[in-house]
N, CA and C atoms as an extended XYZ file, in Angstrom:
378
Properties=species:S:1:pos:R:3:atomname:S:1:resname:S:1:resid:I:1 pbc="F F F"
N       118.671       71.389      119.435 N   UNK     1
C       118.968       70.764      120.705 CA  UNK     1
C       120.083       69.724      120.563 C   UNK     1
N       120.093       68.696      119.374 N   UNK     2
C       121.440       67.936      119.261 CA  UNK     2
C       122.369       68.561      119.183 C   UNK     2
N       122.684       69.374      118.320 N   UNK     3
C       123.703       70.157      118.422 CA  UNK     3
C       124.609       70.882      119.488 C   UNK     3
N       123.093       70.723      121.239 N   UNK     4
C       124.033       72.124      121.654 CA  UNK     4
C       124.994       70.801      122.749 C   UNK     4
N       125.897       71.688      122.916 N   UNK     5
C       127.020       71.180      123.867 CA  UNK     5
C       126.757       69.966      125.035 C   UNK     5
N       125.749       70.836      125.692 N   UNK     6
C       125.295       70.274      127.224 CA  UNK     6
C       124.454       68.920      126.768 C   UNK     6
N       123.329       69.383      125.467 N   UNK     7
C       122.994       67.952      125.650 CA  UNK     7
C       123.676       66.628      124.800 C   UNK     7
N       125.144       67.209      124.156 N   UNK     8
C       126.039       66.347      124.202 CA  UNK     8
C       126.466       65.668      124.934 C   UNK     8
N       126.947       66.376      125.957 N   UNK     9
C       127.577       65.651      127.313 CA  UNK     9
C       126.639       64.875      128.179 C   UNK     9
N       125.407       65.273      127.877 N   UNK    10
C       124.161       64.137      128.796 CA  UNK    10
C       124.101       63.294      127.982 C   UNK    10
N       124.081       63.053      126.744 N   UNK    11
C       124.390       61.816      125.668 CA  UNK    11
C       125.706       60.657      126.177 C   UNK    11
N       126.627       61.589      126.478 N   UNK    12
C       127.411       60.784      126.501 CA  UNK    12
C       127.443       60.021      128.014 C   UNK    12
N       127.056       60.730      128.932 N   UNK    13
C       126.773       60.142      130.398 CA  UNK    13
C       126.180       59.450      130.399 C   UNK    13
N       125.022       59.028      129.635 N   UNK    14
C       123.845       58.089      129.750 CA  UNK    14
C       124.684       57.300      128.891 C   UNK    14
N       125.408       57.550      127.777 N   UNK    15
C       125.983       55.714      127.077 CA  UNK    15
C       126.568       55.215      128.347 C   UNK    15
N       128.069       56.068      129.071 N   UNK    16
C       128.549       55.656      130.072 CA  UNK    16
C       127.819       54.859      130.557 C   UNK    16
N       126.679       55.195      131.662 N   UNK    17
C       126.532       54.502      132.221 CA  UNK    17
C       124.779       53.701      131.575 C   UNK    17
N       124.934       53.430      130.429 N   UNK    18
C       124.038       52.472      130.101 CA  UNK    18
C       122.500       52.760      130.145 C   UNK    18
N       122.627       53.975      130.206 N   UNK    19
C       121.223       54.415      130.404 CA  UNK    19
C       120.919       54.998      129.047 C   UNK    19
N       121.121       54.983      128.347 N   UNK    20
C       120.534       55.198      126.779 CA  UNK    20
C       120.139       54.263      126.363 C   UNK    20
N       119.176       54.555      125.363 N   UNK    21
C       118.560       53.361      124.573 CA  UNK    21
C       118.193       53.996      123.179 C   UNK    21
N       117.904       53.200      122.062 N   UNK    22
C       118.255       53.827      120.633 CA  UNK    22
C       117.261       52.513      120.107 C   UNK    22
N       116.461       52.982      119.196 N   UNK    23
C       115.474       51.989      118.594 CA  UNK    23
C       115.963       52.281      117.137 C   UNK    23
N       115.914       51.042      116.477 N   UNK    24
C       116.776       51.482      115.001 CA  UNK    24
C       115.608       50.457      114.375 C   UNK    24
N       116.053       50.450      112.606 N   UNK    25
C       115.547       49.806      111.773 CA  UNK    25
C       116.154       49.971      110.650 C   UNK    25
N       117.124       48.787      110.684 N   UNK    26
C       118.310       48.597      109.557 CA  UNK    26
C       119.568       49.776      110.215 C   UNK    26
N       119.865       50.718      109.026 N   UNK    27
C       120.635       51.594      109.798 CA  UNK    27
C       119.973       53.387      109.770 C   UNK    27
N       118.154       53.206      110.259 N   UNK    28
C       117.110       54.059      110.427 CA  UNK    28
C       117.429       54.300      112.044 C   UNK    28
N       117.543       55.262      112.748 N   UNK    29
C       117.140       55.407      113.874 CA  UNK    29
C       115.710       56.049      114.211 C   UNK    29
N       115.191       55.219      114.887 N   UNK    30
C       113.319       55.553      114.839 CA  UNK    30
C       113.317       56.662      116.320 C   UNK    30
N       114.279       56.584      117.272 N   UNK    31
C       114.283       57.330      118.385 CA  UNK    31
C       114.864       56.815      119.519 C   UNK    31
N       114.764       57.176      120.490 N   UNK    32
C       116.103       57.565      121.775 CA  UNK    32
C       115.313       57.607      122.659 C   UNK    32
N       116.193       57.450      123.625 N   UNK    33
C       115.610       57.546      125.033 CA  UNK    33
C       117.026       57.907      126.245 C   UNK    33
N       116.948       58.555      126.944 N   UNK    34
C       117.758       59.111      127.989 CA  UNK    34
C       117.238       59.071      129.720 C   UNK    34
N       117.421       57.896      130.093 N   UNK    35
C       116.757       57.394      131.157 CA  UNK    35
C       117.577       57.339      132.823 C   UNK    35
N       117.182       58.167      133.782 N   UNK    36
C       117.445       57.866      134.814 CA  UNK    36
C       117.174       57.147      136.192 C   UNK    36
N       118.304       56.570      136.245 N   UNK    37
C       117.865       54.961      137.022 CA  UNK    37
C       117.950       55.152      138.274 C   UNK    37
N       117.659       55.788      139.108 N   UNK    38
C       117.881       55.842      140.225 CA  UNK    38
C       116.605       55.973      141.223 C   UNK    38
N       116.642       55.179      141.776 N   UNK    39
C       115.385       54.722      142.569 CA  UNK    39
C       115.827       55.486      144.051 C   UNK    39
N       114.078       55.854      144.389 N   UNK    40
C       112.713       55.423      143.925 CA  UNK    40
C       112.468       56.307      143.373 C   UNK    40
N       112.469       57.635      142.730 N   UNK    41
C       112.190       58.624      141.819 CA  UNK    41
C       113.239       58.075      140.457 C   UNK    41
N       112.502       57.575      139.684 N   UNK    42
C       113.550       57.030      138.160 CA  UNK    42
C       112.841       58.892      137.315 C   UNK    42
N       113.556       59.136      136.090 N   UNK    43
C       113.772       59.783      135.349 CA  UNK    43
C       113.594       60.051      134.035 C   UNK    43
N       112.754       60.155      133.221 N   UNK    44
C       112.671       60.200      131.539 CA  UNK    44
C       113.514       61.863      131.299 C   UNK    44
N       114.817       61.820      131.268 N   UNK    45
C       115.373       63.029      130.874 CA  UNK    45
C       115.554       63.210      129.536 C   UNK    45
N       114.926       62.493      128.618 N   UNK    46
C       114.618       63.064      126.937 CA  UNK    46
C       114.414       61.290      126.306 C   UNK    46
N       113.163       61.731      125.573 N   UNK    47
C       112.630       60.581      124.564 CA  UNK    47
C       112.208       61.416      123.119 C   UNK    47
N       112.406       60.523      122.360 N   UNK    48
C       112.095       61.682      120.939 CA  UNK    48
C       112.125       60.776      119.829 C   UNK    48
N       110.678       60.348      119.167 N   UNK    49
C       110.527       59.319      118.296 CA  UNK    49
C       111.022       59.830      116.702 C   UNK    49
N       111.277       59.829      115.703 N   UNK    50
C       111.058       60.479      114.532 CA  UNK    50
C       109.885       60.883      114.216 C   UNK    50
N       109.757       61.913      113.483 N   UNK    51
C       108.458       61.941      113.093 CA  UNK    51
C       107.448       61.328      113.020 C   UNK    51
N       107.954       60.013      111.545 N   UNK    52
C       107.348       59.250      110.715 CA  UNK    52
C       106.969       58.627      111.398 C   UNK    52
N       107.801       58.242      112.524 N   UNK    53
C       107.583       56.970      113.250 CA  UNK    53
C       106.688       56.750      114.122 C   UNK    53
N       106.044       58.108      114.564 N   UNK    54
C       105.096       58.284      115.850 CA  UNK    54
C       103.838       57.900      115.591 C   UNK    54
N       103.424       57.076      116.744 N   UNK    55
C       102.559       56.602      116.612 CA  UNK    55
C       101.775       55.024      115.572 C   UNK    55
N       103.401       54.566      115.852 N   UNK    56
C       103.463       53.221      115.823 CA  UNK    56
C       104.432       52.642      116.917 C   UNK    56
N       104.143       52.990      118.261 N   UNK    57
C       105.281       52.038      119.439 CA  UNK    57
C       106.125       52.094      119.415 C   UNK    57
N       106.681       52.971      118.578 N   UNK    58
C       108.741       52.925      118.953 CA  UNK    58
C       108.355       53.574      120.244 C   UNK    58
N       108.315       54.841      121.205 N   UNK    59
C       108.044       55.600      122.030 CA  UNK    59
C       107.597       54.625      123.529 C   UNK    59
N       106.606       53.833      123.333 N   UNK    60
C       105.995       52.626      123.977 CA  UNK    60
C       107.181       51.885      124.192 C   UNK    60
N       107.279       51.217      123.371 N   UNK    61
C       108.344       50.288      123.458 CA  UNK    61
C       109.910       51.186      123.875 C   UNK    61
N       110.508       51.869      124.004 N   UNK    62
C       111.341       52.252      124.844 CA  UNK    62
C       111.445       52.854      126.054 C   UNK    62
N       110.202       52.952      126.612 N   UNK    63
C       109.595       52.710      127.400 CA  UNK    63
C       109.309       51.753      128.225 C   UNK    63
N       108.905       51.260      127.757 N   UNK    64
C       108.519       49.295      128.334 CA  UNK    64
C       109.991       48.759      128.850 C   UNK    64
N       110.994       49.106      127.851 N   UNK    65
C       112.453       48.361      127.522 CA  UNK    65
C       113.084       49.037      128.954 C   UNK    65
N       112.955       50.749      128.787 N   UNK    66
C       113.627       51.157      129.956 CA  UNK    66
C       112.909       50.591      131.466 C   UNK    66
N       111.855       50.653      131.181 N   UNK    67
C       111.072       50.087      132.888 CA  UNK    67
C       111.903       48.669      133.068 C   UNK    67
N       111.462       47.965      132.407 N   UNK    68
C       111.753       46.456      132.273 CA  UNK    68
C       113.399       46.814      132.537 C   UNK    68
N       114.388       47.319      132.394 N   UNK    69
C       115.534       46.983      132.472 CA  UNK    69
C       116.163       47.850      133.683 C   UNK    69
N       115.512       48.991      134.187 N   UNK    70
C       116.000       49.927      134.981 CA  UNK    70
C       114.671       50.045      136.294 C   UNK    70
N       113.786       49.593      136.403 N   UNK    71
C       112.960       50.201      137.625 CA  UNK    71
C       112.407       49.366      138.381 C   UNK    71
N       112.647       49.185      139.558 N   UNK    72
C       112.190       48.714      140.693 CA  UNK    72
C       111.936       49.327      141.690 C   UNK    72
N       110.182       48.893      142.155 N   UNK    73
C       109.590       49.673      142.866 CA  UNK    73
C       110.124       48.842      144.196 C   UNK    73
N       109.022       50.017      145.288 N   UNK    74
C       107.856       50.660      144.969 CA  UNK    74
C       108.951       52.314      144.405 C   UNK    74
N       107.793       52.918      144.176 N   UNK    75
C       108.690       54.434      143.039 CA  UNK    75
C       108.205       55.045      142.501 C   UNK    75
N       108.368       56.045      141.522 N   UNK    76
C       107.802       56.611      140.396 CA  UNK    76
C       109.002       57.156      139.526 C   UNK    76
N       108.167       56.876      138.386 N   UNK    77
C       108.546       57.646      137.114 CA  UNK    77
C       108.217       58.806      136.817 C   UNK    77
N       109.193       59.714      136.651 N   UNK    78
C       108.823       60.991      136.127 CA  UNK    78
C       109.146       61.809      134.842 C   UNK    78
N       108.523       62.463      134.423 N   UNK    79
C       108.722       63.171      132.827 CA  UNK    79
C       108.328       64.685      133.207 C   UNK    79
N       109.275       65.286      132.384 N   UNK    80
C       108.782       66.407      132.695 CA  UNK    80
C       108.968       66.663      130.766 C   UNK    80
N       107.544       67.647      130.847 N   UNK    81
C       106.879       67.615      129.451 CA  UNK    81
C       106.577       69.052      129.385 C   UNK    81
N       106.039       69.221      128.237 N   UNK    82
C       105.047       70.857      127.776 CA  UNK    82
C       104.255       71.405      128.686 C   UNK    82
N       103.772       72.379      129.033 N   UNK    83
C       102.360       72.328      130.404 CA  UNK    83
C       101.323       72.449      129.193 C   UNK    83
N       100.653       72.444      129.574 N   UNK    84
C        99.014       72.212      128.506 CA  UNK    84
C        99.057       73.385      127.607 C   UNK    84
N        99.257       74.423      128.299 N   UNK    85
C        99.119       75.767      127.235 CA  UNK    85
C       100.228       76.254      126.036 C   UNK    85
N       101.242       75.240      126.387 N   UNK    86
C       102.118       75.159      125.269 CA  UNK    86
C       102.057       74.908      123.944 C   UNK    86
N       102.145       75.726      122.938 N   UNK    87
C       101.760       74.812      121.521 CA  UNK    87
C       102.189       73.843      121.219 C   UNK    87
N       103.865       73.156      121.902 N   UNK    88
C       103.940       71.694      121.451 CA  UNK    88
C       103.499       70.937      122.446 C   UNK    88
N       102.570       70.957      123.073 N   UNK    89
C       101.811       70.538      124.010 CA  UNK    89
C       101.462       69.416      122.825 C   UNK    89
N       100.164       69.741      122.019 N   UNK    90
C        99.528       69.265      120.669 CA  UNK    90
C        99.713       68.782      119.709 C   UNK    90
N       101.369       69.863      119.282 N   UNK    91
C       101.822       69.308      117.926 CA  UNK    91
C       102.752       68.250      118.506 C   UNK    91
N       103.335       67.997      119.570 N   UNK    92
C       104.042       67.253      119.887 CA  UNK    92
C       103.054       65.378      120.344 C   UNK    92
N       102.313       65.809      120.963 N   UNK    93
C       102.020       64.787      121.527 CA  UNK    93
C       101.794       64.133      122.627 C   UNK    93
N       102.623       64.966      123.554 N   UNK    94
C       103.530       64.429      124.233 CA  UNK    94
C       102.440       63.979      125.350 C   UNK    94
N       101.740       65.103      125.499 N   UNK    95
C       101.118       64.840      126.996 CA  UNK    95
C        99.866       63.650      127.154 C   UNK    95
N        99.550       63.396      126.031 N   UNK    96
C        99.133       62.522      125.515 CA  UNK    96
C        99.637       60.981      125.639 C   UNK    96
N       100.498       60.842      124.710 N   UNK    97
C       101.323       59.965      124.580 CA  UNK    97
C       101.652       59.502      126.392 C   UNK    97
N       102.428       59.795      127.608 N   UNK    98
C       102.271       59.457      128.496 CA  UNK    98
C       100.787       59.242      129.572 C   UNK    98
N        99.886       60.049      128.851 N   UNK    99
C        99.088       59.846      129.421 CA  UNK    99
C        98.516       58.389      129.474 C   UNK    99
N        98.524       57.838      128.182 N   UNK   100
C        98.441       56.490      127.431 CA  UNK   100
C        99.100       55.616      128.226 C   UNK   100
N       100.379       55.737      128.754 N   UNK   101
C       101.478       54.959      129.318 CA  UNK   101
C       101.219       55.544      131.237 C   UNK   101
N       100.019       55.752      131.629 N   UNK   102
C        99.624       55.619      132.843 CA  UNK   102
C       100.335       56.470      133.578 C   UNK   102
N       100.905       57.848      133.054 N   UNK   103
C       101.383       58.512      133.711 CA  UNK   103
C       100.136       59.702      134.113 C   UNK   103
N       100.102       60.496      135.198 N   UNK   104
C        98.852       61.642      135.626 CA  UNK   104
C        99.828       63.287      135.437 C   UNK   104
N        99.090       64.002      135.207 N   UNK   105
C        99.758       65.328      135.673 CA  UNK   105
C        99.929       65.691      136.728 C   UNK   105
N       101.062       66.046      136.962 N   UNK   106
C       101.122       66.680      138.659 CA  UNK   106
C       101.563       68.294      138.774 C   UNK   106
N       102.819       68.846      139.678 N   UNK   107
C       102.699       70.013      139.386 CA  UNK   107
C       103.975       70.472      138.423 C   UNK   107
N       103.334       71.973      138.098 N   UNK   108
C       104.159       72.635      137.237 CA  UNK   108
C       105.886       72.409      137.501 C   UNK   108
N       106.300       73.063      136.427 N   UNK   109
C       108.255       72.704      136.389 CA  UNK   109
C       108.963       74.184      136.000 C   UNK   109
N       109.529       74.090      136.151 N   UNK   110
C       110.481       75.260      135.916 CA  UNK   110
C       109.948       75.647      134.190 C   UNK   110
N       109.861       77.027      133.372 N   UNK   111
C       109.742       76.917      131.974 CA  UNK   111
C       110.819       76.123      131.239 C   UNK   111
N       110.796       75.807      130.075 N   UNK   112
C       111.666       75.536      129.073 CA  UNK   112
C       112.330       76.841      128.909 C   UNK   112
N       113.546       76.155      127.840 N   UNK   113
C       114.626       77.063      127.409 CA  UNK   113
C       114.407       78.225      126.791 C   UNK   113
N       113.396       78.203      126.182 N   UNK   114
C       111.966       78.887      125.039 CA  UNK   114
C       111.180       80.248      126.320 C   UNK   114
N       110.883       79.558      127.690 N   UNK   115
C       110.248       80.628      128.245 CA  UNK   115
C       108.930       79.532      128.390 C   UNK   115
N       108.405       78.783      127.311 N   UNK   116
C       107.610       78.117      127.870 CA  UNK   116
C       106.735       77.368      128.985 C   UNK   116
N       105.801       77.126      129.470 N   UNK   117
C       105.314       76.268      130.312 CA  UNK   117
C       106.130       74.458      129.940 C   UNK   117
N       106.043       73.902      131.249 N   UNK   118
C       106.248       73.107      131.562 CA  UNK   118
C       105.745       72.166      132.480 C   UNK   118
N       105.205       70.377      132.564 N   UNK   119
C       104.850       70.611      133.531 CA  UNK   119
C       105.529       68.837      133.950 C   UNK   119
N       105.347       68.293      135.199 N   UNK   120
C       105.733       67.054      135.507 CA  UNK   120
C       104.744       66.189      135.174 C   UNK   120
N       105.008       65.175      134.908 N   UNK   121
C       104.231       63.806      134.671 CA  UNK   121
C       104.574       62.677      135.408 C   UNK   121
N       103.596       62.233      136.274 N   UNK   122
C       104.514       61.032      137.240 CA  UNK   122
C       103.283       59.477      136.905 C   UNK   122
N       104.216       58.737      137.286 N   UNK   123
C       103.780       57.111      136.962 CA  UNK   123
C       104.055       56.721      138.192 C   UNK   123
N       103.311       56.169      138.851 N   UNK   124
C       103.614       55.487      140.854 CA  UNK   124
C       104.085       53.593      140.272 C   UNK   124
N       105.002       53.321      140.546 N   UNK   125
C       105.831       51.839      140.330 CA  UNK   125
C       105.473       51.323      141.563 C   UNK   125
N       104.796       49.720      141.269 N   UNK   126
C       104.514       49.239      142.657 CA  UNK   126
C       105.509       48.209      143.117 C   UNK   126
């Protein structure tokens, strides 16, 4: 996925306009975030901790950082993630991990690139 083209160019739109965020340690990058600011529907268009790192708050905390710096309600946050029957549903985390961060399931999303299920995750901002 770093590699391919397109999500080059969404890399670089989000430095533009300041909507990236990058959690480091020394010159470690622990993970990223690709955040859309636009109210009242804001955006998690890609978060991705390192491995090692999961499941010690880097993920949380860029999170927290993007709310805190980009969202004002009333609104919601949305993610769109694995749908349940996905195998990186599990190995990933993911649905989990927001669940933690007060987001609910709502409805299905278009598949992934894969063919996969997919599904939305929303957070209501008051």
């Amino acid at each position: 996925m770093v590699g391919n083209p397109g999500f080059q160019r969404a890399v670089d739109k989000h430095i533009r306009r300041s909507t990236a965020l990058v959690a480091v340690s020394g010159s470690d990058v622990l993970g990223g975030l690709l955040f859309g600011s636009k109210a009242p529907i804001y955006h998690v268009h890609w978060l991705v901790v390192s491995e090692k790192e999961r499941g010690k708050g880097v993920g949380r905390a860029l999170m927290a950082d993007a709310t805190r710096r980009f969202v004002r309600g009333p609104g919601s946050i949305e993610v769109i993630t694995f749908g349940a029957d996905h195998p990186g549903a599990v190995a990933s985390g993911a649905r989990v991990f927001y669940e933690c961060l007060g987001f609910s399931p709502a409805e299905a999303a278009d598949p992934g690139p894969e063919g996969g299920s997919r599904q939305v995750y929303r957070r209501p901002v008051i």
